[in-house]
Amino acid sequence: MTQFTIPRITADRLARLPLACADESGPLGHIGVRITPTAVRFATTNGRILASLVVPLDAITGDPIDTILDADQFIAALKATAKASGGRIQIEIGPTEARLTNGTASAIVRRVDGAFPRFEHCWTRTANRRWVPTMSSLDPVLLATAQKISGHKNPLLFSSPVDPAAALDRLWAVPGAAAGENIDLVQARQAVIAPGYWSDHELAILVMPITRTADQRQLDVAMHALALPEPAAAAA
């Protein structure tokens, strides 16, 4: 049995985290939970969007574990226990199920068999990189999902990690290049196919880019520039 508590104020975000789950009955259709002595991480992904919420822990009882919790039952349990008056929600994880408790409110969530994908590299590979505004194309459906999970009213601004030596941040600097300043094509190419990241103090979201090709169809929008006949233009 592993036991810990989380603040009730995190329940709203945790209940939205399954929006990033895959539409399947396997592990990707549910919530991956990693419990360490200092923090618990809840994660969901469908392979194109990854959402990870980390809650610091004061202490845990039992051993650190990795597990998967049923997404629908987890949402229902959070909503039920968040309505109680207590400031913290207690989570007990047993061999086959987890119990969420807050005061007199209690709910059960089943554990799902299988292994949740390892995605630590998604976060560690950004170390010592420089963040620039995302230049890749991102799926608007995934962006809408990320927006709902975050709970923010203002649009999320995504960033991508790049090599600091590439000086790509100069693209957003005051107009006017310094003498001898060049942008390396290889580094620019990596930036336009990089994932988009967004993060605040507890939640991090990764969105995979839409792949483009060099021989993509060229647009012809000239037909939309309809000019008024001269008499009509003069009257206007």
Coordinates of C-alpha atoms in Angstrom, one line a residue:
M1 CA 0.0 0.0 0.0
T2 CA 1.3 3.4 -1.0
Q3 CA -0.3 6.5 0.5
F4 CA 0.1 10.3 0.0
T5 CA -2.0 13.4 -0.1
I6 CA -2.4 16.2 -2.8
P7 CA -3.9 19.7 -2.5
R8 CA -7.6 19.8 -3.4
I9 CA -6.9 22.8 -5.7
T10 CA -5.0 20.5 -8.1
A11 CA -8.2 18.4 -8.6
D12 CA -9.6 20.6 -11.4
R13 CA -6.4 20.3 -13.5
L14 CA -6.0 16.6 -12.8
A15 CA -9.6 16.0 -13.9
R16 CA -8.9 17.7 -17.3
L17 CA -5.6 15.8 -17.8
P18 CA -7.4 12.8 -19.5
L19 CA -8.4 15.1 -22.4
A20 CA -4.9 14.1 -23.8
C21 CA -5.6 10.3 -23.5
A22 CA -5.8 8.2 -26.6
D23 CA -9.2 6.8 -27.6
E24 CA -8.3 3.2 -26.6
S25 CA -8.7 0.7 -23.7
G26 CA -4.9 0.2 -23.3
P27 CA -2.4 2.1 -21.2
L28 CA -2.5 5.2 -23.5
G29 CA -6.2 5.5 -22.8
H30 CA -5.6 6.1 -19.1
I31 CA -3.4 8.0 -16.7
G32 CA 0.2 7.1 -15.9
V33 CA 1.2 7.8 -12.3
R34 CA 4.8 7.8 -11.0
I35 CA 5.2 8.2 -7.3
T36 CA 8.6 9.1 -5.8
P37 CA 9.6 10.1 -2.3
T38 CA 9.4 13.8 -3.2
A39 CA 6.7 14.2 -5.9
V40 CA 3.9 12.4 -7.8
R41 CA 3.6 12.8 -11.6
F42 CA 0.3 12.3 -13.4
A43 CA 0.7 11.9 -17.2
T44 CA -1.5 11.4 -20.3
T45 CA -0.7 11.1 -24.0
N46 CA -2.2 9.9 -27.2
G47 CA 1.2 9.9 -29.0
R48 CA 0.8 13.5 -30.4
I49 CA 0.2 15.4 -27.2
L50 CA 1.7 14.8 -23.8
A51 CA 0.5 16.4 -20.6
S52 CA 2.4 16.0 -17.4
L53 CA 1.4 17.4 -14.0
V54 CA 3.8 17.2 -11.0
V55 CA 2.6 17.6 -7.4
P56 CA 5.3 17.9 -4.7
L57 CA 4.8 15.6 -1.8
D58 CA 5.6 16.3 1.9
A59 CA 5.8 12.6 2.5
I60 CA 4.6 9.2 1.4
T61 CA 3.8 6.0 3.2
G62 CA 4.9 2.9 1.4
D63 CA 7.2 2.4 -1.6
P64 CA 7.6 4.6 -4.7
I65 CA 5.7 2.9 -7.6
D66 CA 4.6 3.3 -11.2
T67 CA 1.0 2.6 -12.0
I68 CA -1.8 3.3 -14.4
L69 CA -5.2 4.5 -13.2
D70 CA -8.6 4.2 -15.1
A71 CA -9.2 7.7 -16.6
D72 CA -13.0 7.8 -16.3
Q73 CA -13.0 6.6 -12.8
F74 CA -10.2 9.0 -11.9
I75 CA -12.2 11.9 -13.2
A76 CA -15.3 10.9 -11.2
A77 CA -13.3 10.3 -8.0
L78 CA -11.6 13.7 -8.3
K79 CA -14.9 15.5 -8.8
A80 CA -16.5 13.7 -5.9
T81 CA -13.7 14.3 -3.4
A82 CA -13.0 17.9 -4.5
K83 CA -16.5 18.8 -3.4
A84 CA -15.7 17.9 0.2
S85 CA -14.5 20.6 2.7
G86 CA -11.0 19.2 3.4
G87 CA -8.0 21.0 1.9
R88 CA -6.2 17.9 0.8
I89 CA -7.2 14.7 -0.9
Q90 CA -5.7 11.4 0.4
I91 CA -4.7 8.8 -2.2
E92 CA -4.1 5.2 -1.2
I93 CA -2.9 2.8 -3.9
G94 CA -3.3 -0.9 -3.3
P95 CA -2.6 -4.0 -5.5
T96 CA -5.7 -3.6 -7.7
E97 CA -7.2 -0.2 -7.0
A98 CA -6.7 3.3 -5.6
R99 CA -8.9 5.1 -3.1
L100 CA -9.3 8.8 -3.0
T101 CA -10.6 10.3 0.2
N102 CA -11.4 13.8 1.4
G103 CA -13.3 14.0 4.7
T104 CA -16.4 11.9 4.3
A105 CA -16.1 11.7 0.5
S106 CA -14.4 8.6 -0.9
A107 CA -14.2 6.9 -4.3
I108 CA -12.4 4.0 -5.9
V109 CA -10.3 4.0 -9.1
R110 CA -9.2 0.7 -10.6
R111 CA -5.6 0.1 -11.6
V112 CA -5.0 -0.7 -15.3
D113 CA -2.7 -3.5 -16.3
G114 CA 0.2 -2.8 -18.6
A115 CA 3.1 -0.3 -18.7
F116 CA 2.9 3.4 -19.4
P117 CA 5.4 4.6 -22.1
R118 CA 8.6 6.1 -20.7
F119 CA 8.9 9.7 -21.8
E120 CA 11.6 11.2 -19.6
H121 CA 13.6 12.1 -22.7
C122 CA 10.9 14.5 -23.7
W123 CA 11.8 16.7 -20.7
T124 CA 15.5 16.0 -20.2
R125 CA 16.6 16.7 -23.8
T126 CA 15.7 20.3 -23.3
A127 CA 18.5 20.8 -20.8
N128 CA 21.0 23.5 -21.7
R129 CA 18.9 24.4 -24.8
R130 CA 17.6 27.9 -25.6
W131 CA 13.8 28.4 -25.9
V132 CA 12.4 30.3 -28.9
P133 CA 8.8 30.8 -30.1
T134 CA 7.7 27.6 -31.8
M135 CA 8.1 27.8 -35.6
S136 CA 6.7 24.4 -36.5
S137 CA 3.1 23.9 -37.6
L138 CA 0.8 22.6 -34.8
D139 CA -2.5 20.9 -35.1
P140 CA -5.3 23.3 -33.9
V141 CA -7.2 20.4 -32.3
L142 CA -4.2 19.5 -30.2
L143 CA -3.8 23.2 -29.3
A144 CA -7.4 23.4 -28.2
T145 CA -6.9 20.3 -26.0
A146 CA -3.8 21.8 -24.4
Q147 CA -5.7 25.0 -23.8
K148 CA -8.5 23.2 -22.0
I149 CA -6.1 21.1 -19.9
S150 CA -4.3 24.3 -18.8
G151 CA -7.4 26.1 -17.7
H152 CA -6.0 29.4 -18.8
K153 CA -8.2 31.9 -20.5
N154 CA -5.4 33.5 -22.6
P155 CA -4.0 31.5 -25.5
L156 CA -1.0 29.4 -24.7
L157 CA 2.3 30.5 -26.3
F158 CA 4.4 27.5 -27.2
S159 CA 8.2 27.4 -27.3
S160 CA 10.7 25.0 -28.8
P161 CA 14.3 24.1 -27.6
V162 CA 17.1 25.0 -30.0
D163 CA 20.9 24.9 -29.9
P164 CA 22.1 28.1 -28.1
A165 CA 24.9 28.5 -30.7
A166 CA 22.4 28.7 -33.5
A167 CA 21.4 32.3 -32.4
L168 CA 17.8 31.7 -33.7
D169 CA 16.6 34.0 -30.9
R170 CA 17.9 36.8 -33.1
L171 CA 15.0 36.3 -35.4
W172 CA 12.8 38.0 -32.7
A173 CA 15.3 40.7 -31.8
V174 CA 15.1 44.3 -32.9
P175 CA 15.2 44.5 -36.7
G176 CA 18.7 44.9 -38.1
A177 CA 21.3 42.2 -38.2
A178 CA 24.8 42.6 -36.8
A179 CA 27.7 42.5 -39.1
G180 CA 28.5 39.0 -40.2
E181 CA 25.3 37.6 -38.6
N182 CA 24.0 34.4 -40.3
I183 CA 21.4 31.8 -39.5
D184 CA 22.5 28.3 -40.1
L185 CA 20.1 26.4 -42.4
V186 CA 20.6 23.1 -40.6
Q187 CA 19.6 24.7 -37.2
A188 CA 16.7 26.5 -38.8
R189 CA 15.5 23.2 -40.3
Q190 CA 15.5 21.5 -36.9
A191 CA 13.6 24.4 -35.4
V192 CA 10.7 24.2 -37.9
I193 CA 10.2 20.5 -37.1
A194 CA 10.6 20.8 -33.4
P195 CA 7.8 20.0 -30.9
G196 CA 6.0 22.8 -29.2
Y197 CA 6.3 23.0 -25.4
W198 CA 4.3 25.0 -22.8
S199 CA 4.8 24.9 -19.0
D200 CA 3.9 26.7 -15.8
H201 CA 4.8 25.8 -12.2
E202 CA 3.2 22.4 -12.2
L203 CA 1.9 21.5 -15.6
A204 CA 3.9 20.8 -18.8
I205 CA 2.5 20.1 -22.2
L206 CA 4.2 18.9 -25.4
V207 CA 2.6 19.0 -28.8
M208 CA 4.1 17.2 -31.8
P209 CA 4.4 19.2 -35.0
I210 CA 2.7 18.6 -38.3
T211 CA 5.2 17.2 -40.8
R212 CA 5.8 19.3 -44.0
T213 CA 7.8 18.6 -47.1
A214 CA 9.9 20.8 -49.4
D215 CA 7.8 19.8 -52.5
Q216 CA 4.5 20.9 -50.9
R217 CA 1.9 22.3 -53.2
Q218 CA 2.4 26.0 -54.0
L219 CA -0.5 28.2 -53.3
D220 CA -2.1 30.6 -55.9
V221 CA -4.4 33.1 -54.2
A222 CA -4.3 35.7 -56.8
M223 CA -7.9 35.0 -57.8
H224 CA -9.0 36.4 -54.4
A225 CA -7.6 39.8 -55.2
L226 CA -10.8 40.9 -57.0
A227 CA -10.5 44.5 -58.3
L228 CA -13.6 46.7 -58.5
P229 CA -14.5 48.0 -62.0
E230 CA -13.3 51.5 -62.4
P231 CA -16.7 53.3 -62.2
A232 CA -17.6 51.4 -59.0
A233 CA -14.1 52.1 -57.5
A234 CA -14.6 55.8 -58.2
A235 CA -18.0 55.8 -56.5
A236 CA -16.6 54.0 -53.5

